[in-house]
Amino acid sequence: IVSQQNSCSDHSASTLAQWKVGVDHRDEFVCSGPKYQYPYFEGIHLTADGYRQMGEKYAQVYFERVVLGKDWQPLQPVKLEREGSVITVHYHVPVPPMVWDTSLQPPHPSVAEWKDGKGFEVTAASGEKITISSAAISGNTVIITCASDPGPGVRVGYAMVGEKKRMTNGTYRWGLLRDSDPFTGAGSGKVQPNFSVAFEMTAP
């Protein structure tokens, strides 16, 4: 069981690997999800309560995968589709419905092109940032509407590019997408829904 680091390095190879190992080797590994939703001490390391919550999430995943023998997977993208300026991200959702979290600060407050993306990042094949007009949940998909057609080879990211100023009591890369898992940790007493993994994928 592995969780993603969300504190350092834009387009982090380790963040992607921590997700992809559970996708490519799902019988041997599982990604429990990101850590950006937990409280941080200085933006890199969690607080004691943050590590307690992370341990509770590990225990939940262990119970689902090992004790119950279920093929539990995190809240993660499974496919991208693009039609003009609209990109649809299809998700595997552990406990529907998906919702936007209201306890975290809006991501990318200093990036004009992505401030309305709720953690999503769209970049053209040329490397140019594409303005996101809106990001909306529709069933098990997120529909990203761009201000212009980004063209083929567009890269869609989520919580992969950091801010110079971290989230209050949080880290540098984060997003707002989560499911509705009611799981509550016995030690922390806090509800722990599954937040979307950080990822980058290329759309057609």
Coordinates of C-alpha atoms in Angstrom, one line a residue:
I1 CA 0.0 0.0 0.0
V2 CA 1.5 3.3 -1.1
S3 CA 0.3 6.9 -0.9
Q4 CA 1.3 9.8 -3.1
Q5 CA 3.6 12.7 -2.0
N6 CA 2.1 16.1 -3.0
S7 CA 4.6 18.5 -1.5
C8 CA 7.6 18.8 -3.8
S9 CA 8.4 19.1 -7.5
D10 CA 6.1 20.1 -10.3
H11 CA 5.2 17.1 -12.6
S12 CA 6.8 14.8 -10.0
A13 CA 7.8 11.4 -11.4
S14 CA 7.5 9.9 -7.9
T15 CA 3.9 11.1 -7.5
L16 CA 3.0 9.6 -10.8
A17 CA 4.8 6.3 -10.0
Q18 CA 3.1 6.0 -6.7
W19 CA -0.3 6.0 -8.5
K20 CA 0.7 4.0 -11.6
V21 CA 2.3 1.1 -9.7
G22 CA -1.2 0.2 -8.5
V23 CA -2.6 0.5 -12.0
D24 CA 0.1 -1.5 -13.8
H25 CA 0.6 -4.1 -11.0
R26 CA -2.8 -4.1 -9.3
D27 CA -2.4 -7.6 -7.9
E28 CA 0.7 -6.6 -6.0
F29 CA 0.3 -2.9 -5.2
V30 CA -2.5 -0.4 -4.4
C31 CA -2.3 3.4 -4.1
S32 CA -4.4 4.5 -1.2
G33 CA -4.6 8.0 -2.7
P34 CA -3.0 11.4 -2.2
K35 CA -1.9 13.1 1.0
Y36 CA -2.8 16.7 0.1
Q37 CA -6.1 16.5 2.2
Y38 CA -4.2 15.9 5.5
P39 CA -2.9 18.6 7.8
Y40 CA 0.8 19.5 7.3
F41 CA 3.4 20.9 9.7
E42 CA 5.5 22.9 7.2
G43 CA 4.1 21.9 3.8
I44 CA 6.3 18.8 3.4
H45 CA 5.7 16.6 6.5
L46 CA 2.3 15.9 8.0
T47 CA 1.4 16.7 11.6
A48 CA 0.9 13.9 14.1
D49 CA -2.8 14.0 13.4
G50 CA -2.1 13.9 9.7
Y51 CA 0.0 10.8 10.0
R52 CA -2.7 9.2 12.2
Q53 CA -5.3 9.8 9.5
M54 CA -3.0 8.4 6.8
G55 CA -2.5 5.3 8.9
E56 CA -6.3 4.9 9.2
K57 CA -6.7 5.1 5.5
Y58 CA -4.0 2.5 5.0
A59 CA -5.9 0.3 7.5
Q60 CA -9.1 0.7 5.6
V61 CA -7.5 -0.2 2.3
Y62 CA -5.7 -3.2 3.9
F63 CA -9.1 -4.4 5.3
E64 CA -10.7 -4.1 1.9
R65 CA -7.9 -5.7 -0.1
V66 CA -6.4 -8.3 2.2
V67 CA -9.1 -9.2 4.7
L68 CA -12.2 -9.0 2.5
G69 CA -10.3 -9.8 -0.8
K70 CA -11.9 -7.0 -2.7
D71 CA -10.3 -5.2 -5.6
W72 CA -10.3 -1.8 -4.0
Q73 CA -8.9 1.0 -6.1
P74 CA -8.6 4.8 -5.3
L75 CA -10.5 7.6 -6.9
Q76 CA -8.6 7.7 -10.1
P77 CA -9.0 8.5 -13.8
V78 CA -9.5 5.7 -16.3
K79 CA -9.9 7.5 -19.6
L80 CA -9.8 10.9 -21.2
E81 CA -12.0 12.1 -24.1
R82 CA -11.8 15.4 -26.0
E83 CA -14.3 17.1 -28.3
G84 CA -13.2 20.5 -29.3
S85 CA -12.7 22.6 -26.1
V86 CA -14.4 20.1 -23.9
I87 CA -12.4 17.4 -22.1
T88 CA -14.1 14.6 -20.2
V89 CA -12.3 12.7 -17.5
H90 CA -13.8 9.3 -16.7
Y91 CA -13.2 8.1 -13.1
H92 CA -13.3 5.0 -11.1
V93 CA -15.3 6.1 -8.0
P94 CA -15.0 3.9 -4.8
V95 CA -18.1 5.4 -3.1
P96 CA -20.3 7.6 -5.4
P97 CA -21.1 10.3 -5.8
M98 CA -18.1 12.5 -6.5
V99 CA -18.3 16.0 -5.0
W100 CA -16.1 19.1 -4.7
D101 CA -14.6 19.4 -1.2
T102 CA -15.5 22.6 0.6
S103 CA -13.0 22.3 3.5
L104 CA -9.9 22.9 1.4
Q105 CA -8.9 26.2 -0.2
P106 CA -9.4 26.7 -4.0
P107 CA -6.3 25.5 -5.8
H108 CA -4.1 27.6 -8.2
P109 CA -5.2 31.0 -6.8
S110 CA -2.2 32.6 -8.5
V111 CA -2.5 30.9 -11.9
A112 CA -5.1 32.8 -14.0
E113 CA -5.5 30.0 -16.5
W114 CA -6.3 27.3 -13.9
K115 CA -7.9 29.1 -11.0
D116 CA -11.4 27.8 -12.0
G117 CA -10.2 24.2 -12.6
K118 CA -10.6 23.0 -8.9
G119 CA -7.2 21.4 -9.1
F120 CA -7.2 20.4 -12.8
E121 CA -4.5 21.7 -15.2
V122 CA -4.7 21.7 -19.0
T123 CA -1.6 22.3 -21.1
A124 CA -1.4 22.3 -24.9
A125 CA 1.1 20.0 -26.7
S126 CA 3.2 23.2 -27.2
G127 CA 3.5 23.7 -23.5
E128 CA 1.1 26.6 -23.3
K129 CA -1.3 26.8 -20.4
I130 CA -4.9 26.5 -21.5
T131 CA -7.5 28.5 -19.7
I132 CA -10.1 26.4 -17.9
S133 CA -13.5 28.1 -18.0
S134 CA -15.2 25.5 -15.7
A135 CA -14.9 22.0 -14.2
A136 CA -18.1 20.2 -13.5
I137 CA -19.0 16.8 -12.1
S138 CA -21.4 14.6 -14.1
G139 CA -21.9 11.2 -12.7
N140 CA -18.5 9.4 -12.7
T141 CA -16.9 12.0 -15.0
V142 CA -15.5 15.5 -14.7
I143 CA -16.2 17.7 -17.6
I144 CA -13.6 20.4 -18.2
T145 CA -14.6 23.2 -20.5
C146 CA -11.7 25.2 -21.9
A147 CA -11.8 28.8 -23.1
S148 CA -10.4 27.6 -26.5
D149 CA -9.8 24.3 -28.3
P150 CA -6.4 23.0 -27.0
G151 CA -5.9 20.8 -30.0
P152 CA -4.6 17.2 -30.1
G153 CA -2.0 15.9 -27.7
V154 CA -3.3 18.1 -24.8
R155 CA -2.1 17.2 -21.4
V156 CA -4.5 17.1 -18.5
G157 CA -3.1 17.2 -15.0
Y158 CA -4.5 17.3 -11.5
A159 CA -2.6 18.5 -8.5
M160 CA 0.7 18.1 -10.3
V161 CA 1.8 21.8 -10.4
G162 CA 2.5 23.5 -7.1
E163 CA 1.9 27.0 -5.7
K164 CA 4.7 29.2 -4.3
K165 CA 2.6 29.7 -1.2
R166 CA 1.2 26.5 0.3
M167 CA -2.3 26.0 1.4
T168 CA -2.9 27.1 5.0
N169 CA -2.0 24.1 7.2
G170 CA -1.5 22.2 4.0
T171 CA 0.9 21.5 1.2
Y172 CA 1.8 22.9 -2.3
R173 CA -0.1 20.7 -4.7
W174 CA -3.8 19.9 -4.2
G175 CA -7.3 19.6 -5.6
L176 CA -10.9 19.5 -4.5
L177 CA -12.3 16.3 -6.0
R178 CA -13.4 13.6 -3.7
D179 CA -15.9 10.8 -3.3
S180 CA -18.5 10.2 -0.6
D181 CA -16.9 7.5 1.5
P182 CA -18.3 7.7 5.1
F183 CA -15.3 5.8 6.6
T184 CA -14.4 7.4 9.9
G185 CA -11.0 6.7 11.6
A186 CA -11.3 5.2 15.1
G187 CA -8.3 7.2 16.4
S188 CA -8.9 10.6 14.8
G189 CA -12.7 10.4 14.7
K190 CA -12.6 12.1 11.4
V191 CA -14.5 11.2 8.2
Q192 CA -12.1 10.2 5.4
P193 CA -13.5 10.3 1.9
N194 CA -11.2 9.3 -1.0
F195 CA -9.6 12.3 -2.7
S196 CA -8.6 12.0 -6.4
V197 CA -5.1 10.9 -7.0
A198 CA -2.7 13.4 -8.6
F199 CA -2.1 12.5 -12.2
E200 CA -1.1 13.6 -15.7
M201 CA -2.6 12.0 -18.9
T202 CA -2.6 13.0 -22.6
A203 CA -6.0 13.3 -24.3
P204 CA -6.5 12.5 -28.0

